[in-house]
PDB file of C-alpha atoms and ligand atoms in Angstrom:
ATOM      1  CA  MET A   1     122.893 200.696 135.913  1.00 92.00           C
ATOM      2  CA  ALA A   2     120.534 198.725 137.953  1.00 98.00           C
ATOM      3  CA  ILE A   3     121.193 195.626 140.947  1.00 98.00           C
ATOM      4  CA  ILE A   4     120.925 192.510 138.879  1.00 98.00           C
ATOM      5  CA  ALA A   5     119.852 189.562 141.516  1.00 99.00           C
ATOM      6  CA  PRO A   6     119.202 186.630 139.580  1.00 99.00           C
ATOM      7  CA  SER A   7     117.190 184.470 141.529  1.00 98.00           C
ATOM      8  CA  ILE A   8     117.953 180.796 142.676  1.00 98.00           C
ATOM      9  CA  LEU A   9     114.627 179.645 142.611  1.00 98.00           C
ATOM     10  CA  SER A  10     115.214 179.270 138.692  1.00 98.00           C
ATOM     11  CA  ALA A  11     118.956 177.496 139.015  1.00 98.00           C
ATOM     12  CA  ASN A  12     119.719 173.835 138.912  1.00 97.00           C
ATOM     13  CA  PHE A  13     119.667 172.418 142.065  1.00 97.00           C
ATOM     14  CA  LEU A  14     120.880 168.983 141.712  1.00 97.00           C
ATOM     15  CA  ASN A  15     124.347 171.840 140.790  1.00 97.00           C
ATOM     16  CA  LEU A  16     123.992 174.559 142.911  1.00 98.00           C
ATOM     17  CA  GLU A  17     127.717 174.841 143.390  1.00 98.00           C
ATOM     18  CA  ARG A  18     128.247 175.615 139.436  1.00 98.00           C
ATOM     19  CA  ASP A  19     125.359 178.234 139.389  1.00 98.00           C
ATOM     20  CA  ILE A  20     126.632 180.276 142.459  1.00 98.00           C
ATOM     21  CA  GLU A  21     130.276 179.909 140.687  1.00 98.00           C
ATOM     22  CA  MET A  22     128.514 181.225 137.332  1.00 98.00           C
ATOM     23  CA  ILE A  23     126.733 184.295 139.218  1.00 98.00           C
ATOM     24  CA  ASN A  24     130.323 184.709 141.663  1.00 98.00           C
ATOM     25  CA  ASN A  25     131.855 185.187 137.661  1.00 98.00           C
ATOM     26  CA  SER A  26     129.326 187.351 136.290  1.00 98.00           C
ATOM     27  CA  GLU A  27     128.285 191.300 136.674  1.00 98.00           C
ATOM     28  CA  ALA A  28     125.563 190.178 138.929  1.00 99.00           C
ATOM     29  CA  ASP A  29     125.083 192.075 142.379  1.00 99.00           C
ATOM     30  CA  TRP A  30     122.972 189.515 144.412  1.00 99.00           C
ATOM     31  CA  PHE A  31     122.081 186.472 145.295  1.00 99.00           C
ATOM     32  CA  HIS A  32     118.152 186.460 145.229  1.00 99.00           C
ATOM     33  CA  LEU A  33     117.316 183.455 147.527  1.00 99.00           C
ATOM     34  CA  ASP A  34     113.284 182.680 147.406  1.00 98.00           C
ATOM     35  CA  VAL A  35     112.328 180.914 150.887  1.00 99.00           C
ATOM     36  CA  MET A  36     108.614 179.571 150.556  1.00 98.00           C
ATOM     37  CA  ASP A  37     106.493 177.863 152.905  1.00 98.00           C
ATOM     38  CA  GLY A  38     103.622 176.645 151.592  1.00 98.00           C
ATOM     39  CA  ARG A  39     101.600 178.390 153.419  1.00 98.00           C
ATOM     40  CA  PHE A  40     101.463 182.375 152.678  1.00 98.00           C
ATOM     41  CA  VAL A  41     102.473 180.819 148.668  1.00 98.00           C
ATOM     42  CA  PRO A  42     101.354 177.409 147.523  1.00 98.00           C
ATOM     43  CA  ASN A  43     104.814 176.237 146.784  1.00 98.00           C
ATOM     44  CA  ILE A  44     107.481 175.189 148.914  1.00 98.00           C
ATOM     45  CA  THR A  45     111.667 175.925 148.309  1.00 98.00           C
ATOM     46  CA  PHE A  46     114.485 175.903 150.684  1.00 98.00           C
ATOM     47  CA  GLY A  47     115.694 177.093 154.097  1.00 98.00           C
ATOM     48  CA  MET A  48     118.589 177.949 156.309  1.00 98.00           C
ATOM     49  CA  PRO A  49     120.477 174.636 155.813  1.00 98.00           C
ATOM     50  CA  VAL A  50     120.667 175.416 152.092  1.00 98.00           C
ATOM     51  CA  ILE A  51     121.552 179.366 152.275  1.00 98.00           C
ATOM     52  CA  ALA A  52     124.362 178.607 155.258  1.00 98.00           C
ATOM     53  CA  ALA A  53     125.504 176.141 152.826  1.00 98.00           C
ATOM     54  CA  MET A  54     125.244 178.079 149.472  1.00 98.00           C
ATOM     55  CA  LYS A  55     127.279 181.331 151.653  1.00 98.00           C
ATOM     56  CA  THR A  56     130.178 178.863 151.982  1.00 98.00           C
ATOM     57  CA  LYS A  57     130.896 179.262 148.054  1.00 98.00           C
ATOM     58  CA  ALA A  58     129.295 182.631 147.123  1.00 98.00           C
ATOM     59  CA  LYS A  59     130.837 185.823 146.765  1.00 98.00           C
ATOM     60  CA  LYS A  60     128.319 188.226 146.394  1.00 98.00           C
ATOM     61  CA  THR A  61     124.865 189.633 148.668  1.00 99.00           C
ATOM     62  CA  PHE A  62     122.390 187.801 149.874  1.00 99.00           C
ATOM     63  CA  ASP A  63     119.008 189.209 149.096  1.00 99.00           C
ATOM     64  CA  VAL A  64     116.708 186.699 151.291  1.00 99.00           C
ATOM     65  CA  HIS A  65     112.618 187.035 150.199  1.00 99.00           C
ATOM     66  CA  LEU A  66     110.872 185.331 152.743  1.00 99.00           C
ATOM     67  CA  MET A  67     107.705 183.880 151.221  1.00 99.00           C
ATOM     68  CA  ILE A  68     106.363 182.757 154.808  1.00 98.00           C
ATOM     69  CA  VAL A  69     104.146 183.076 157.643  1.00 98.00           C
ATOM     70  CA  GLU A  70     105.344 184.426 161.078  1.00 98.00           C
ATOM     71  CA  PRO A  71     108.725 185.356 159.690  1.00 98.00           C
ATOM     72  CA  GLU A  72     109.859 186.824 163.030  1.00 98.00           C
ATOM     73  CA  LYS A  73     110.154 183.355 164.486  1.00 98.00           C
ATOM     74  CA  TYR A  74     112.932 182.713 161.865  1.00 98.00           C
ATOM     75  CA  ILE A  75     114.984 186.555 161.397  1.00 98.00           C
ATOM     76  CA  GLU A  76     117.659 185.274 164.208  1.00 98.00           C
ATOM     77  CA  GLY A  77     117.897 181.943 162.092  1.00 98.00           C
ATOM     78  CA  PHE A  78     118.384 183.778 158.576  1.00 99.00           C
ATOM     79  CA  ALA A  79     121.103 185.775 160.036  1.00 99.00           C
ATOM     80  CA  LYS A  80     122.934 182.883 161.067  1.00 98.00           C
ATOM     81  CA  ALA A  81     122.449 181.452 157.728  1.00 98.00           C
ATOM     82  CA  GLY A  82     124.093 184.322 155.981  1.00 98.00           C
ATOM     83  CA  ALA A  83     121.209 186.587 155.024  1.00 99.00           C
ATOM     84  CA  ASP A  84     122.530 190.139 154.155  1.00 99.00           C
ATOM     85  CA  ILE A  85     119.262 191.638 153.082  1.00 99.00           C
ATOM     86  CA  LEU A  86     116.011 190.201 154.627  1.00 99.00           C
ATOM     87  CA  THR A  87     112.458 191.034 152.886  1.00 99.00           C
ATOM     88  CA  VAL A  88     109.232 190.323 154.934  1.00 99.00           C
ATOM     89  CA  HIS A  89     106.022 190.199 152.979  1.00 99.00           C
ATOM     90  CA  LEU A  90     103.310 193.244 154.607  1.00 98.00           C
ATOM     91  CA  GLU A  91     100.506 190.887 153.995  1.00 98.00           C
ATOM     92  CA  ALA A  92     102.400 188.360 156.140  1.00 98.00           C
ATOM     93  CA  CYS A  93     103.071 190.481 159.427  1.00 98.00           C
ATOM     94  CA  THR A  94     100.845 192.361 161.868  1.00 98.00           C
ATOM     95  CA  HIS A  95     103.818 193.826 163.670  1.00 98.00           C
ATOM     96  CA  LEU A  96     105.763 194.806 160.500  1.00 98.00           C
ATOM     97  CA  HIS A  97     107.580 197.441 162.388  1.00 98.00           C
ATOM     98  CA  ARG A  98     108.651 195.441 165.379  1.00 98.00           C
ATOM     99  CA  ASN A  99     109.657 192.912 162.439  1.00 98.00           C
ATOM    100  CA  VAL A 100     111.943 195.399 160.583  1.00 99.00           C
ATOM    101  CA  GLN A 101     113.526 196.528 163.926  1.00 98.00           C
ATOM    102  CA  MET A 102     114.300 192.720 164.357  1.00 98.00           C
ATOM    103  CA  ILE A 103     115.956 192.230 161.456  1.00 99.00           C
ATOM    104  CA  LYS A 104     118.286 195.114 161.986  1.00 99.00           C
ATOM    105  CA  ALA A 105     119.172 194.472 165.504  1.00 98.00           C
ATOM    106  CA  ASN A 106     119.838 191.094 163.618  1.00 98.00           C
ATOM    107  CA  GLY A 107     122.755 192.684 161.610  1.00 98.00           C
ATOM    108  CA  MET A 108     120.866 192.913 158.004  1.00 99.00           C
ATOM    109  CA  LYS A 109     119.544 195.125 155.890  1.00 99.00           C
ATOM    110  CA  ALA A 110     115.301 195.118 156.290  1.00 99.00           C
ATOM    111  CA  GLY A 111     113.248 194.610 153.095  1.00 99.00           C
ATOM    112  CA  VAL A 112     109.435 194.647 152.814  1.00 99.00           C
ATOM    113  CA  ALA A 113     107.816 193.052 150.078  1.00 99.00           C
ATOM    114  CA  LEU A 114     104.261 194.038 148.598  1.00 99.00           C
ATOM    115  CA  ASN A 115     102.203 191.543 147.057  1.00 98.00           C
ATOM    116  CA  PRO A 116     100.336 193.152 143.141  1.00 98.00           C
ATOM    117  CA  HIS A 117      97.414 193.982 145.035  1.00 98.00           C
ATOM    118  CA  THR A 118      98.772 195.498 147.862  1.00 98.00           C
ATOM    119  CA  PRO A 119      98.889 199.357 147.559  1.00 98.00           C
ATOM    120  CA  VAL A 120     102.523 201.068 148.144  1.00 98.00           C
ATOM    121  CA  ASP A 121     100.266 203.573 150.196  1.00 98.00           C
ATOM    122  CA  LEU A 122     100.405 201.674 153.632  1.00 98.00           C
ATOM    123  CA  LEU A 123     104.385 202.044 153.332  1.00 98.00           C
ATOM    124  CA  LYS A 124     104.167 205.462 154.128  1.00 98.00           C
ATOM    125  CA  ASP A 125     104.221 205.364 157.945  1.00 98.00           C
ATOM    126  CA  ILE A 126     107.304 202.986 157.866  1.00 98.00           C
ATOM    127  CA  ILE A 127     109.067 203.766 154.566  1.00 98.00           C
ATOM    128  CA  THR A 128     112.017 205.934 156.147  1.00 98.00           C
ATOM    129  CA  GLU A 129     113.032 203.205 158.161  1.00 98.00           C
ATOM    130  CA  LEU A 130     113.287 200.648 155.340  1.00 99.00           C
ATOM    131  CA  ASP A 131     116.383 199.593 153.514  1.00 99.00           C
ATOM    132  CA  LEU A 132     114.316 197.963 150.814  1.00 99.00           C
ATOM    133  CA  VAL A 133     110.814 197.299 148.841  1.00 99.00           C
ATOM    134  CA  LEU A 134     110.115 194.686 146.734  1.00 99.00           C
ATOM    135  CA  VAL A 135     107.596 195.122 144.343  1.00 99.00           C
ATOM    136  CA  MET A 136     105.876 192.227 143.385  1.00 99.00           C
ATOM    137  CA  SER A 137     105.214 192.345 139.440  1.00 99.00           C
ATOM    138  CA  VAL A 138     103.876 188.498 139.805  1.00 98.00           C
ATOM    139  CA  ASN A 139     102.123 186.511 142.417  1.00 98.00           C
ATOM    140  CA  PRO A 140     104.580 184.797 144.245  1.00 98.00           C
ATOM    141  CA  GLY A 141     104.849 181.437 144.600  1.00 98.00           C
ATOM    142  CA  PHE A 142     106.534 180.466 141.000  1.00 98.00           C
ATOM    143  CA  GLY A 143     109.245 181.550 138.734  1.00 97.00           C
ATOM    144  CA  GLY A 144     108.303 181.877 135.103  1.00 96.00           C
ATOM    145  CA  GLN A 145     105.530 184.220 135.512  1.00 98.00           C
ATOM    146  CA  LYS A 146     103.969 187.006 133.287  1.00 98.00           C
ATOM    147  CA  PHE A 147     104.965 190.851 134.650  1.00 98.00           C
ATOM    148  CA  ILE A 148     102.276 192.959 135.895  1.00 98.00           C
ATOM    149  CA  GLU A 149     102.183 195.913 133.626  1.00 98.00           C
ATOM    150  CA  ARG A 150     100.627 197.889 136.944  1.00 98.00           C
ATOM    151  CA  THR A 151     103.854 197.395 138.576  1.00 98.00           C
ATOM    152  CA  TYR A 152     105.107 200.526 136.383  1.00 98.00           C
ATOM    153  CA  ARG A 153     102.676 202.493 138.499  1.00 98.00           C
ATOM    154  CA  LYS A 154     103.063 201.605 141.864  1.00 98.00           C
ATOM    155  CA  VAL A 155     107.188 202.213 141.237  1.00 98.00           C
ATOM    156  CA  SER A 156     106.416 205.607 140.189  1.00 98.00           C
ATOM    157  CA  ASP A 157     104.454 205.972 143.023  1.00 98.00           C
ATOM    158  CA  LEU A 158     107.018 204.761 145.759  1.00 98.00           C
ATOM    159  CA  ARG A 159     110.014 206.399 143.730  1.00 98.00           C
ATOM    160  CA  LYS A 160     107.737 209.887 145.067  1.00 98.00           C
ATOM    161  CA  MET A 161     107.174 208.357 148.657  1.00 98.00           C
ATOM    162  CA  ILE A 162     110.875 208.072 148.980  1.00 98.00           C
ATOM    163  CA  ARG A 163     111.483 210.782 147.810  1.00 98.00           C
ATOM    164  CA  ASP A 164     109.208 213.126 149.459  1.00 98.00           C
ATOM    165  CA  HIS A 165     110.201 211.241 153.064  1.00 98.00           C
ATOM    166  CA  GLY A 166     113.801 212.114 152.133  1.00 98.00           C
ATOM    167  CA  ALA A 167     114.477 207.957 152.414  1.00 98.00           C
ATOM    168  CA  ASP A 168     117.021 206.221 150.926  1.00 97.00           C
ATOM    169  CA  THR A 169     115.315 202.869 150.241  1.00 98.00           C
ATOM    170  CA  LEU A 170     116.035 200.909 147.286  1.00 99.00           C
ATOM    171  CA  ILE A 171     113.463 200.011 145.437  1.00 99.00           C
ATOM    172  CA  GLU A 172     113.342 196.085 143.796  1.00 99.00           C
ATOM    173  CA  VAL A 173     110.997 194.435 141.416  1.00 99.00           C
ATOM    174  CA  ASP A 174     110.717 190.427 141.304  1.00 99.00           C
ATOM    175  CA  GLY A 175     108.656 188.847 138.706  1.00 98.00           C
ATOM    176  CA  GLY A 176     108.521 188.738 135.197  1.00 98.00           C
ATOM    177  CA  VAL A 177     111.381 190.803 134.453  1.00 98.00           C
ATOM    178  CA  THR A 178     112.825 190.461 130.995  1.00 98.00           C
ATOM    179  CA  LEU A 179     115.270 192.582 128.588  1.00 98.00           C
ATOM    180  CA  GLU A 180     111.740 194.270 127.276  1.00 97.00           C
ATOM    181  CA  ASN A 181     110.815 195.571 130.223  1.00 98.00           C
ATOM    182  CA  ALA A 182     113.811 195.926 131.937  1.00 98.00           C
ATOM    183  CA  GLY A 183     114.456 200.001 131.066  1.00 98.00           C
ATOM    184  CA  HIS A 184     111.049 200.723 131.487  1.00 98.00           C
ATOM    185  CA  LEU A 185     111.478 199.793 134.919  1.00 98.00           C
ATOM    186  CA  ILE A 186     114.416 201.466 135.453  1.00 98.00           C
ATOM    187  CA  ASP A 187     112.773 204.723 134.010  1.00 97.00           C
ATOM    188  CA  HIS A 188     109.850 204.787 136.567  1.00 98.00           C
ATOM    189  CA  GLY A 189     112.406 204.563 139.371  1.00 98.00           C
ATOM    190  CA  VAL A 190     114.036 200.616 139.651  1.00 98.00           C
ATOM    191  CA  ASP A 191     116.823 200.129 141.988  1.00 98.00           C
ATOM    192  CA  ALA A 192     117.057 196.373 141.799  1.00 98.00           C
ATOM    193  CA  LEU A 193     115.895 193.609 139.244  1.00 98.00           C
ATOM    194  CA  VAL A 194     115.457 189.911 140.625  1.00 99.00           C
ATOM    195  CA  ALA A 195     115.791 187.962 137.130  1.00 98.00           C
ATOM    196  CA  GLY A 196     114.848 183.777 137.171  1.00 98.00           C
ATOM    197  CA  ASN A 197     114.065 182.696 134.289  1.00 98.00           C
ATOM    198  CA  THR A 198     115.553 185.751 132.149  1.00 98.00           C
ATOM    199  CA  VAL A 199     118.589 184.536 133.117  1.00 98.00           C
ATOM    200  CA  PHE A 200     118.371 180.829 133.866  1.00 98.00           C
ATOM    201  CA  SER A 201     116.708 180.122 130.879  1.00 98.00           C
ATOM    202  CA  ALA A 202     119.012 182.002 128.559  1.00 98.00           C
ATOM    203  CA  PRO A 203     121.132 179.706 126.150  1.00 98.00           C
ATOM    204  CA  ASP A 204     124.356 181.927 128.069  1.00 98.00           C
ATOM    205  CA  PRO A 205     123.238 183.192 131.707  1.00 98.00           C
ATOM    206  CA  VAL A 206     126.250 185.062 131.778  1.00 98.00           C
ATOM    207  CA  GLU A 207     126.072 186.969 129.106  1.00 98.00           C
ATOM    208  CA  MET A 208     122.527 187.392 129.947  1.00 98.00           C
ATOM    209  CA  ILE A 209     123.150 189.183 133.409  1.00 98.00           C
ATOM    210  CA  SER A 210     125.717 191.517 131.317  1.00 98.00           C
ATOM    211  CA  LYS A 211     122.912 192.383 129.000  1.00 98.00           C
ATOM    212  CA  LEU A 212     120.366 192.996 131.810  1.00 98.00           C
ATOM    213  CA  LYS A 213     123.414 195.268 133.681  1.00 98.00           C
ATOM    214  CA  GLU A 214     123.714 197.507 130.216  1.00 97.00           C
ATOM    215  CA  VAL A 215     120.301 197.992 130.034  1.00 97.00           C
ATOM    216  CA  ARG A 216     119.655 202.366 130.515  1.00 88.00           C
ATOM    217  CA  SER A 217     116.532 203.800 130.590  1.00 81.00           C
ATOM    218  CA  VAL A 218     114.480 204.416 127.363  1.00 77.00           C
TER     219      VAL A 218
HETATM  220  C1  DX5 B 301     108.196 184.030 142.551  1.00 90.25           C
HETATM  221  C2  DX5 B 301     109.910 184.853 143.662  1.00 90.25           C
HETATM  222  C3  DX5 B 301     110.696 185.661 142.584  1.00 90.25           C
HETATM  223  C4  DX5 B 301     110.553 184.590 141.022  1.00 90.25           C
HETATM  224  C5  DX5 B 301     111.673 185.106 140.041  1.00 90.25           C
HETATM  225  O1  DX5 B 301     107.924 184.433 143.887  1.00 90.25           O
HETATM  226  O2  DX5 B 301     110.102 185.427 144.351  1.00 90.25           O
HETATM  227  O3  DX5 B 301     112.058 185.624 142.943  1.00 90.25           O
HETATM  228  O4  DX5 B 301     112.071 183.550 141.229  1.00 90.25           O
HETATM  229  O5  DX5 B 301     111.185 184.218 138.910  1.00 90.25           O
HETATM  230  P1  DX5 B 301     110.914 185.242 137.474  1.00 90.25           P
HETATM  231  O6  DX5 B 301     112.502 186.291 136.951  1.00 90.25           O
HETATM  232  O7  DX5 B 301     111.707 183.990 136.436  1.00 90.25           O
HETATM  233  O8  DX5 B 301     109.682 185.456 137.063  1.00 90.25           O
HETATM  234 ZN1   ZN B 302     111.596 186.467 145.099  1.00 90.25          ZN
END
């Protein structure tokens, strides 16, 4: 049974409280929160004040995905805003190891995200330090994009790396996740599924979350 993390990027920003309550009352495990700066990715979303406000109503883990340059400047700020897991992009960090240590020193679990073109091999000297690896299965920036099939292979390679190093790192996949590909992703070794469009465009989002939760390996 995978961890299900609905992505707030696809929620109704005019009525966030209603969508927070929907997730609170569903079988979802985490809130996935996409922070974009208009520099690392060609889109701008929300930041610390919105996350801190959401935290007053939300009852589940905050999985914060930073798509920003120089994330080290804001690690403490996101800890104060209520992030439980903080994920930075490998491509945005010159000193990835230092940033991972900073995230942990601020009391959060540390994640690293990989763009579709970034090989998982680049993580082999840091994998034992990571609580989570987020494999992007679309190019980051927008919800509702088509899943990139190469992701399965990357997840298998990453699963092998984690096993070979005796690490307990979780694998999360983000982008284009549907009821159709969720089973294959679990088969390849995914622990956590992010779902934006699949959840929020469903007629009944709570039911869709239950269906994703029920998916077993195929
Ligand atoms: C994209 C974000 C995703 C996005 C996923 O850059 O990181 O979390 O919300 O949305 P869907 O599930 O619609 O592809
Ligand atoms: Zn994301």
